[in-house]
Coordinates of N, CA and C in Angstrom, one line a residue:
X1 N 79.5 134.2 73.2 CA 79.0 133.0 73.7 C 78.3 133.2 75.0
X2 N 77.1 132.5 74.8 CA 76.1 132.9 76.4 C 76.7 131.9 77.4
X3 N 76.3 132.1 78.4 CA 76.5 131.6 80.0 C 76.4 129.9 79.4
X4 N 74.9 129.9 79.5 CA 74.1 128.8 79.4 C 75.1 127.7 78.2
X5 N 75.4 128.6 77.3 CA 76.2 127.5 76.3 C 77.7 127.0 77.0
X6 N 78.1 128.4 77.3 CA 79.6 127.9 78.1 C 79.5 126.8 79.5
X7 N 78.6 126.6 80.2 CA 78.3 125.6 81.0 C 78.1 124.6 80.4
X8 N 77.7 124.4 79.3 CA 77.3 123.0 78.7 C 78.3 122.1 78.0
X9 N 78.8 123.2 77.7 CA 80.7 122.8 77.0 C 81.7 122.4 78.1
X10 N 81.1 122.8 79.5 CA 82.1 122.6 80.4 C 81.7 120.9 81.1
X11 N 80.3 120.6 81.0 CA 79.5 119.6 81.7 C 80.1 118.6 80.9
X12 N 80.0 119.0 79.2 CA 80.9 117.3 78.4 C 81.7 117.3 78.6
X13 N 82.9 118.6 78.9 CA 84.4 118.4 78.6 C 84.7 117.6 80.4
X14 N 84.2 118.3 81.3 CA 84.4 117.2 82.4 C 83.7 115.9 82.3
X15 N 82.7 115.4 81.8 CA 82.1 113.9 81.4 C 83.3 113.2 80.8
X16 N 84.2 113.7 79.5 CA 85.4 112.9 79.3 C 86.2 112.6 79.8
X17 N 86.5 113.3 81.3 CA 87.6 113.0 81.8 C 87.6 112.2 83.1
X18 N 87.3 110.4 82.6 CA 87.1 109.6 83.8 C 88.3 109.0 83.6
X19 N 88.4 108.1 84.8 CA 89.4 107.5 85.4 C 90.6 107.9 85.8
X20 N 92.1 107.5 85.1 CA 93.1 107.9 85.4 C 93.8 108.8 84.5
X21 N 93.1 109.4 83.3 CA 93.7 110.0 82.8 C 92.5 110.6 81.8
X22 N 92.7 111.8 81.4 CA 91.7 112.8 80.9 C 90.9 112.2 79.5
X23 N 91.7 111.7 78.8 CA 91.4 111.3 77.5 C 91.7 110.0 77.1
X24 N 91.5 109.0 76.0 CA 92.1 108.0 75.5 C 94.0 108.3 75.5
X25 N 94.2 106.5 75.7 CA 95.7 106.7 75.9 C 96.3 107.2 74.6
X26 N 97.6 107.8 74.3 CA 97.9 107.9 72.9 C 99.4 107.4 72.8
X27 N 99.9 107.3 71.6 CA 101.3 107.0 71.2 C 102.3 107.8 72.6
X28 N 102.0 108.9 73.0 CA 102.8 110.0 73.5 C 102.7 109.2 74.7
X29 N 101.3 108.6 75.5 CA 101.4 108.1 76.5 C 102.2 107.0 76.5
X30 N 102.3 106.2 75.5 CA 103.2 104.3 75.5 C 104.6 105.2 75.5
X31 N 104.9 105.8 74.7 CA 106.2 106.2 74.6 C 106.7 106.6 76.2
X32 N 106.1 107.6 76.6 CA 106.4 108.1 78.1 C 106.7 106.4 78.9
X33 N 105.9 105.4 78.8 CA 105.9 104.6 79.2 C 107.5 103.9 79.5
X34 N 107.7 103.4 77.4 CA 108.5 103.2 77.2 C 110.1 103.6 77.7
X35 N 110.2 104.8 78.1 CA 110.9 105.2 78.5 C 112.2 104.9 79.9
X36 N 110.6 104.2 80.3 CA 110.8 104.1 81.8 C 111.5 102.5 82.3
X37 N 111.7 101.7 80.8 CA 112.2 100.6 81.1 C 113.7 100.2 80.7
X38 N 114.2 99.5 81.6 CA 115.8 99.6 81.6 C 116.2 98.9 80.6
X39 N 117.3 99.4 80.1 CA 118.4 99.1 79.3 C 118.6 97.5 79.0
X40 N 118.4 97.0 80.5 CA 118.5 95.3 80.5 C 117.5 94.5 79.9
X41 N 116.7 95.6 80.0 CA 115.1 94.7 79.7 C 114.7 95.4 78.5
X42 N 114.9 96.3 77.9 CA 114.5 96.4 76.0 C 114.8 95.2 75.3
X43 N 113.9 95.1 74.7 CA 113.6 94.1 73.9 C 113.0 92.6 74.5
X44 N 112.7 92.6 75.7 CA 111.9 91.7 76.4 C 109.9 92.3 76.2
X45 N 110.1 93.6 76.4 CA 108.3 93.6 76.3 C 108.4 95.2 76.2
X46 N 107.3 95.7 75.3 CA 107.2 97.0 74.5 C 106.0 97.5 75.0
X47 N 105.6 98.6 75.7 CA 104.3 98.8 75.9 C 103.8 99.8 74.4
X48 N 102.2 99.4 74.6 CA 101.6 100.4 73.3 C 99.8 101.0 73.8
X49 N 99.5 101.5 73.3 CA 97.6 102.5 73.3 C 97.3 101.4 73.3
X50 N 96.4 100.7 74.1 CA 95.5 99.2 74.0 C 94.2 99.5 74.2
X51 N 92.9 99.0 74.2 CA 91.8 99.0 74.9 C 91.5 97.2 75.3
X52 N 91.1 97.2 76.5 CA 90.9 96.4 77.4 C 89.5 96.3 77.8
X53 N 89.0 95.2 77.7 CA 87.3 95.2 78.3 C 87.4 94.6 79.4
X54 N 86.4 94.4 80.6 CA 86.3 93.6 81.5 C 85.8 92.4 81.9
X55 N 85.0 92.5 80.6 CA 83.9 90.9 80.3 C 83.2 90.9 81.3
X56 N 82.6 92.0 81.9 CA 81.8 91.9 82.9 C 80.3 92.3 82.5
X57 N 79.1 91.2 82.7 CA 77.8 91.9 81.7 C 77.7 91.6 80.4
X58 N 76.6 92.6 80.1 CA 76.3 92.8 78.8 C 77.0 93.6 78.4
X59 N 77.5 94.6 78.9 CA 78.1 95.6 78.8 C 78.8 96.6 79.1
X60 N 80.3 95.3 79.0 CA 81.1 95.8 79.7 C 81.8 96.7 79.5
X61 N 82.6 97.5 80.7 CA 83.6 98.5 80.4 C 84.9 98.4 79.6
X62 N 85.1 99.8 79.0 CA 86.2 99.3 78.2 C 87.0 100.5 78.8
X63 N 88.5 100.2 78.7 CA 89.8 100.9 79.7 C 90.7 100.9 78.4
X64 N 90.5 102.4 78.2 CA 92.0 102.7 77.5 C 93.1 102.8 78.4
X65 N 94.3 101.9 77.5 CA 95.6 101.5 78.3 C 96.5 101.8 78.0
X66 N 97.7 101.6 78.3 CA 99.4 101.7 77.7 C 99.6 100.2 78.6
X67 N 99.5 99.3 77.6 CA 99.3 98.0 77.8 C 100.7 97.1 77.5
X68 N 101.2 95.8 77.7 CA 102.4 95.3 77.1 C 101.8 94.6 75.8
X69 N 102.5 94.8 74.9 CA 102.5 94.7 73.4 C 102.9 93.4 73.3
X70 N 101.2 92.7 73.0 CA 101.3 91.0 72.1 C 100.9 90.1 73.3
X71 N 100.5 90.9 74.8 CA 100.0 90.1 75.8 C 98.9 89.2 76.0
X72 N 98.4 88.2 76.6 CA 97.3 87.9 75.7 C 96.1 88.1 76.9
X73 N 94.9 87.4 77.0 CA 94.1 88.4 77.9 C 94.0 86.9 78.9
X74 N 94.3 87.4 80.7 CA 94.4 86.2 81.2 C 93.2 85.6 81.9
X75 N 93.2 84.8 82.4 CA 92.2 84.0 83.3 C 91.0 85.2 83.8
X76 N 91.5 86.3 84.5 CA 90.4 87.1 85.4 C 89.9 88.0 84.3
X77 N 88.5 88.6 84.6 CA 88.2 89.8 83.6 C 89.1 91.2 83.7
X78 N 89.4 91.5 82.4 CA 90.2 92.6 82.1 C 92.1 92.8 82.5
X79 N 92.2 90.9 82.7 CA 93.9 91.0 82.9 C 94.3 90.5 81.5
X80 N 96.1 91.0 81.9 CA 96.6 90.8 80.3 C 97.8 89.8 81.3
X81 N 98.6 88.7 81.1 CA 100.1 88.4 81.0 C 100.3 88.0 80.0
X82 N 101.9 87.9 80.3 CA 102.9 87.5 79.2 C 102.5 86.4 77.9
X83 N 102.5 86.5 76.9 CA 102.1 85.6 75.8 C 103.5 84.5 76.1
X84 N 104.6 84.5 76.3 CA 105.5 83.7 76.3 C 105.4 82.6 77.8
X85 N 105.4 81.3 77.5 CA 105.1 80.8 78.8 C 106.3 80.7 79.7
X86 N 107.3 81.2 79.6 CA 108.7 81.0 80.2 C 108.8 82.2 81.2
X87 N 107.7 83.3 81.2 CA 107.3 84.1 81.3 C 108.7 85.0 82.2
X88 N 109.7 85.9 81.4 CA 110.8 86.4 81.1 C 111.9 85.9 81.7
X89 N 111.6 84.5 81.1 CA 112.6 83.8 81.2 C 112.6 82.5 82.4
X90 N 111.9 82.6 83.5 CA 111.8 81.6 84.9 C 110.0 81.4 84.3
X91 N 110.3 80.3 85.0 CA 108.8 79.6 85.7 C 108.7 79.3 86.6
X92 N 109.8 79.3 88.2 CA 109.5 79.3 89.3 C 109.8 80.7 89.8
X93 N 109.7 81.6 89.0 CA 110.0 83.1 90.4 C 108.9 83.9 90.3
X94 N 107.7 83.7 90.1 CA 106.8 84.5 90.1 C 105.9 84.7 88.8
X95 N 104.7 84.9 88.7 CA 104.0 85.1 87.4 C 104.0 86.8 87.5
X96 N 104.0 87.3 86.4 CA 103.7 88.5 86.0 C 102.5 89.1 85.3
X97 N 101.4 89.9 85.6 CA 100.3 90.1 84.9 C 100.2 91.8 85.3
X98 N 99.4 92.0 84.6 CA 98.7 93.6 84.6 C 97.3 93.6 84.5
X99 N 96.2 93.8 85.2 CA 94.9 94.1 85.5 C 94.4 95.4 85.9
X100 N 93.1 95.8 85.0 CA 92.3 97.3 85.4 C 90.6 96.7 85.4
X101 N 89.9 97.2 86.3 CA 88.6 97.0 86.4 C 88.1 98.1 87.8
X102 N 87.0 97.6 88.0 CA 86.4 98.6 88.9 C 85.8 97.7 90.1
X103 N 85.6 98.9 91.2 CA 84.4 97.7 92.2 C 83.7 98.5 93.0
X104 N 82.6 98.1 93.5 CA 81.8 98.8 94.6 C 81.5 98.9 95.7
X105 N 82.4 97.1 96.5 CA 82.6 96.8 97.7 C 81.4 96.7 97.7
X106 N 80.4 95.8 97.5 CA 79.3 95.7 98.1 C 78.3 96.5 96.7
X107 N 77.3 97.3 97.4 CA 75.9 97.8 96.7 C 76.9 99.1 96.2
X108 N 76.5 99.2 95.1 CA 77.2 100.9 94.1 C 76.1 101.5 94.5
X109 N 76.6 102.6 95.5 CA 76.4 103.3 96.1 C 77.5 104.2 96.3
X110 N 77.4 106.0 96.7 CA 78.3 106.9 97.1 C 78.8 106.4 98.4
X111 N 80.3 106.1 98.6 CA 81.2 106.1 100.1 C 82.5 107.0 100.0
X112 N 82.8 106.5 101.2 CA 83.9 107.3 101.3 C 85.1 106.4 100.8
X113 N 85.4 106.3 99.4 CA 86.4 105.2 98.8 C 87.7 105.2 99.7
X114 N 87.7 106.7 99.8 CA 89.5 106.5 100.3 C 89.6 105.0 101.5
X115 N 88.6 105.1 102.3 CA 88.9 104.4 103.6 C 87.8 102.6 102.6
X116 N 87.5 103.0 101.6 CA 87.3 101.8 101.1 C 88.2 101.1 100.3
X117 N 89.2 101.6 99.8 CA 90.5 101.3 99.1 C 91.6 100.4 100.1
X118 N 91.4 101.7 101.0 CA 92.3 101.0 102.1 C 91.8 99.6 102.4
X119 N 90.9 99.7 102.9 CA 90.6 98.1 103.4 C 90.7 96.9 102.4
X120 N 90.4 96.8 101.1 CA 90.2 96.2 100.1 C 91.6 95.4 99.4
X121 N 92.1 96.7 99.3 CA 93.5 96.9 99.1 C 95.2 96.4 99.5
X122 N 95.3 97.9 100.5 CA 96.1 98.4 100.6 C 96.3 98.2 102.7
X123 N 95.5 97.6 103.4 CA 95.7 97.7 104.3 C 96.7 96.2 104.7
X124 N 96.4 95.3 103.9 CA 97.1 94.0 104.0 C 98.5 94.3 104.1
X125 N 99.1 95.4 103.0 CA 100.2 95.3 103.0 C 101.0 96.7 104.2
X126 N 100.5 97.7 104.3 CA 100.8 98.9 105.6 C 100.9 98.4 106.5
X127 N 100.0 97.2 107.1 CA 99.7 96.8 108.3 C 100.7 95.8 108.7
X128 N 101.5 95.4 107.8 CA 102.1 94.4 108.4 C 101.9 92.8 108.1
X129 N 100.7 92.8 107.6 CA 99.6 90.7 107.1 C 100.7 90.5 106.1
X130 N 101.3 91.0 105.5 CA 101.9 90.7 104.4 C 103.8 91.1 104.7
X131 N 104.7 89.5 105.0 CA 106.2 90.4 104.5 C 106.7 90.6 103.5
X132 N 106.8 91.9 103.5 CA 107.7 92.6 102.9 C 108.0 94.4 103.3
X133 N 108.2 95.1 101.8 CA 108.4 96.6 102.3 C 107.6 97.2 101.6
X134 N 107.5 98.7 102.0 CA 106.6 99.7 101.0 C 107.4 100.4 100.3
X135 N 107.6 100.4 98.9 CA 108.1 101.3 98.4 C 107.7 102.5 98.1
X136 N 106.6 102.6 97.9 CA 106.0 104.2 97.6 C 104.6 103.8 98.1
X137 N 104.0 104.8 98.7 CA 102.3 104.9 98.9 C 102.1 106.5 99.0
X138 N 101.8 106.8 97.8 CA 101.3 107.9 97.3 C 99.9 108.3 97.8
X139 N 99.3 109.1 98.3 CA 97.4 109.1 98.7 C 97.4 110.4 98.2
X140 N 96.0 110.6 97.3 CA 95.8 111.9 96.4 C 94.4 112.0 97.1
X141 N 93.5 113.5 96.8 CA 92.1 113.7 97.4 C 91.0 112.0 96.9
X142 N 91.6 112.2 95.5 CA 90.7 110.8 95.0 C 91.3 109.6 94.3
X143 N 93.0 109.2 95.2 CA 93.2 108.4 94.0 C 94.4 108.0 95.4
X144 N 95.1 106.4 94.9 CA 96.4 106.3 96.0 C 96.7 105.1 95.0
X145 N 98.1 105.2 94.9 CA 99.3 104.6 94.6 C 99.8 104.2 95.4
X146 N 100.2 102.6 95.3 CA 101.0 101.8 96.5 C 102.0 100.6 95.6
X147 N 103.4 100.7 95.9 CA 104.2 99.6 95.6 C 105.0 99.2 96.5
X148 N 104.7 97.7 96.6 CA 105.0 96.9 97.8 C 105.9 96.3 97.1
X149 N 107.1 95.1 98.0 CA 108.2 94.4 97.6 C 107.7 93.3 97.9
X150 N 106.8 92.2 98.0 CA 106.9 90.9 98.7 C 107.9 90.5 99.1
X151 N 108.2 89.8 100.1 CA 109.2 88.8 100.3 C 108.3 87.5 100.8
X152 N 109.3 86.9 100.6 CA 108.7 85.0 101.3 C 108.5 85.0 102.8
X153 N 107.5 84.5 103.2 CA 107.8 84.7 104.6 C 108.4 83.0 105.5
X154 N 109.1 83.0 106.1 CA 109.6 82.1 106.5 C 109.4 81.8 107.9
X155 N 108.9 80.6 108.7 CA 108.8 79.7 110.1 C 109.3 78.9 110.4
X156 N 109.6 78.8 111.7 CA 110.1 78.2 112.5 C 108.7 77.2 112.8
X157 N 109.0 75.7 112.0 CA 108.0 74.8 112.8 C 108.3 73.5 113.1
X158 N 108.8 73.7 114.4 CA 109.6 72.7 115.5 C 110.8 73.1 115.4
X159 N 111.5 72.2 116.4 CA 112.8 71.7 116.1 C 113.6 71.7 115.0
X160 N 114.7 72.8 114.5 CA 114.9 72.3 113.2 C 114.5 72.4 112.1
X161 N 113.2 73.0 112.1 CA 112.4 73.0 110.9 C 112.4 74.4 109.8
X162 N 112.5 74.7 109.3 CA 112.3 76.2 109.1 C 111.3 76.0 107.9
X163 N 110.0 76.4 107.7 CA 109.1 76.6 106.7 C 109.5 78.1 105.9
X164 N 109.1 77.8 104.3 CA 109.1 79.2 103.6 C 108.1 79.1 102.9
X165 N 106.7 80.1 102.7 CA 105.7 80.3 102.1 C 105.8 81.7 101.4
X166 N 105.6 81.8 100.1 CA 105.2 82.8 99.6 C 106.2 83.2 98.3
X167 N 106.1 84.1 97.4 CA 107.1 84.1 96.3 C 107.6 85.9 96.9
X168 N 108.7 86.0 96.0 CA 109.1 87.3 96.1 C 108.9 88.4 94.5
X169 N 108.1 89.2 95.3 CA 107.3 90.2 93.3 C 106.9 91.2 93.9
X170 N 106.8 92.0 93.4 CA 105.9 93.5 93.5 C 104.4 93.4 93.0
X171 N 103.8 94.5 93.6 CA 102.8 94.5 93.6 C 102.6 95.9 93.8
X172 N 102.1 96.6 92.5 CA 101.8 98.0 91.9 C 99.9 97.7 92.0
X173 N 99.3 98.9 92.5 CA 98.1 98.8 92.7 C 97.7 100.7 92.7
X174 N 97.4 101.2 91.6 CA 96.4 102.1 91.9 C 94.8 102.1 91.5
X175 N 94.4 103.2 92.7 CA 93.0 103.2 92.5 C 92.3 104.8 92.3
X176 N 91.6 104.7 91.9 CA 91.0 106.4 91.8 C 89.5 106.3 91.5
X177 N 89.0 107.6 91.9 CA 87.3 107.7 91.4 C 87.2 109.1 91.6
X178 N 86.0 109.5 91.5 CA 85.4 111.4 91.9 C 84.5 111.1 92.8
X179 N 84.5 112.6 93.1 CA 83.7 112.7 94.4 C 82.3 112.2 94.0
X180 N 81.4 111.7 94.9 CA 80.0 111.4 95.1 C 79.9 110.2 93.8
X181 N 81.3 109.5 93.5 CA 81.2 108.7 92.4 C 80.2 107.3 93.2
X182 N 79.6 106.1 92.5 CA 79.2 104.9 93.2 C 79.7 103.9 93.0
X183 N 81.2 103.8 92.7 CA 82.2 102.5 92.3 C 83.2 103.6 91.9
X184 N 84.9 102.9 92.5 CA 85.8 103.5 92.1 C 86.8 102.1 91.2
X185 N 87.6 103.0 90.5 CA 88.6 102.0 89.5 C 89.8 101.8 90.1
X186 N 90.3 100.8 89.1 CA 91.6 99.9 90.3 C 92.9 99.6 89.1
X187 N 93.9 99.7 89.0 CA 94.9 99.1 87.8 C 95.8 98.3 88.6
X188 N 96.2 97.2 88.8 CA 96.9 96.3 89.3 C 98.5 95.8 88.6
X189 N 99.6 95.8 88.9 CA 100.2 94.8 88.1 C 101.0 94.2 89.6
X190 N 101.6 92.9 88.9 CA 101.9 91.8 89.9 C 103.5 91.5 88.7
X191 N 104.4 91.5 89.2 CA 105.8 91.3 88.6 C 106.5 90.3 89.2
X192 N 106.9 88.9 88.6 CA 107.7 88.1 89.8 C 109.5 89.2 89.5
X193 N 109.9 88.0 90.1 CA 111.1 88.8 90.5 C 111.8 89.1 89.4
X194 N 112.6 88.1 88.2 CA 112.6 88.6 86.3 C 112.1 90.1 85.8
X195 N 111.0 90.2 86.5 CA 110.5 91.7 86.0 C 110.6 92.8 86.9
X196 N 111.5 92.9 88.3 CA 111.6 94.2 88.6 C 111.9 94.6 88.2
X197 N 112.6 94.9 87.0 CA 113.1 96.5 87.0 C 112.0 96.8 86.0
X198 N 111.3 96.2 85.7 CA 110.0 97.1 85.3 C 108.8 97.5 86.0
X199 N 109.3 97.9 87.1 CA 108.7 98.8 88.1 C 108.4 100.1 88.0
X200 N 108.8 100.4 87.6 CA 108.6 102.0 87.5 C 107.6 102.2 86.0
X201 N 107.5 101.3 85.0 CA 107.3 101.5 83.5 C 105.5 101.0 83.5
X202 N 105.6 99.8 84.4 CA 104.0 99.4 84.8 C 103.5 100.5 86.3
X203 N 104.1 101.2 86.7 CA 103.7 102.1 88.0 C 103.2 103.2 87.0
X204 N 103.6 103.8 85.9 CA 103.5 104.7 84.8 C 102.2 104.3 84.1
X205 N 102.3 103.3 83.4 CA 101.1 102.6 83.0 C 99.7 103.2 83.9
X206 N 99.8 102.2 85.0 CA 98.7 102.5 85.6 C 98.5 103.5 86.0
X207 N 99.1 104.8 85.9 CA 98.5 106.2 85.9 C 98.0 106.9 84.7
X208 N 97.9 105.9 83.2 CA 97.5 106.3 82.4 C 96.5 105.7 81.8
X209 N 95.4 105.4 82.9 CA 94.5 104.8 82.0 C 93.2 105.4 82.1
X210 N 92.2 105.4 81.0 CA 90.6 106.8 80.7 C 89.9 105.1 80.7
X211 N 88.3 105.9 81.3 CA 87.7 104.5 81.2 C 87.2 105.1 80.1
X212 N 86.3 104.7 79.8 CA 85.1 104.6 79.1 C 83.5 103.3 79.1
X213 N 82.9 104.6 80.1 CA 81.4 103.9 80.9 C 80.4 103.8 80.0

């Protein structure tokens, strides 16, 4: 095999490998998924291989996923929630959804994403704008994982008064791109409180998803 052919085999086999994961999701990926959800919660929601569009354009992107099984597609481009409206079980503790799409903060153009993630992101919740805790904030050369805890935040207004704003849910957000890329990708999930303990099983998810541009 010559030079020239072995370079060219190497130029498509790296062309396949966008987003969060090298290839389309497969059975092996949902299963890994599956795995990751507790005992209490089997039989509430099954992840499975999905593909997901963005509805964005003529031509939009489509995101191979390990998606929840029977979800239906919600209000924003490229989210899925719960098909059941009781949504696992409450209707005051929080909505639960999963979202993947991309952005370019402005003109798509090459930046420095990492410190564009941050701001977009991930600085609301490090910094403090937001109560609650961090549970993990992972930062890779081209990619960062962050799970936050909300809590409600609560004031003092007046005498006697005590105000509470805000729900208590997680909020799973990774993002990734390549170097000299001109828009990086983002997988989101938002869990009210009913759905912690599938925290770890949607934090898994969103490390398994291939776009396709």
């Amino acid at each position: 095999m010559n030079k020239q052919l072995i370079v060219g085999l190497l130029v498509v086999a790296a062309c396949g490998k966008k987003g969060g994961s090298a290839d389309s999701v497969t059975k092996a990926d949902a299963d890994a998924v599956n795995a990751l959800i507790p005992a209490e919660m089997k039989g509430k929601l099954e992840f499975e291989a999905a593909t997901i569009e963005d509805g964005m354009g003529r031509h939009p992107t489509k995101y191979s996923v390990v998606a929840p099984k029977g979800w239906k597609k919600g209000f924003m481009p490229g989210s899925l929630e719960p098909a059941d409206s009781d949504n696992f079980g409450s209707q005051t503790m929080g909505k639960t959804s999963f979202k993947v799409g991309s952005n370019c903060d402005g003109s798509c153009e090459k930046k420095d994403w990492a410190a564009v993630v941050e701001k977009v992101y991930y600085n609301q919740f490090t910094s403090g704008q937001v109560t609650g805790k961090v549970i993990k904030d992972d930062k890779r050369p081209t990619g960062r994982t962050l799970v936050f805890q909300m809590e409600p935040k609560t004031e003092q207004q007046g005498a006697g008064v005590t105000m509470t704003s805000g729900e208590k849910k997680i909020q799973i957000i990774t993002t990734w791109w390549t170097d000299g890329a001109t828009k990086h990708y983002v997988c989101q999930a938002e869990l009210g409180e009913p759905a912690f303990g599938l925290a770890a099983a949607f934090e898994k998810a969103c490390s398994k998803v291939a776009v396709d541009d």
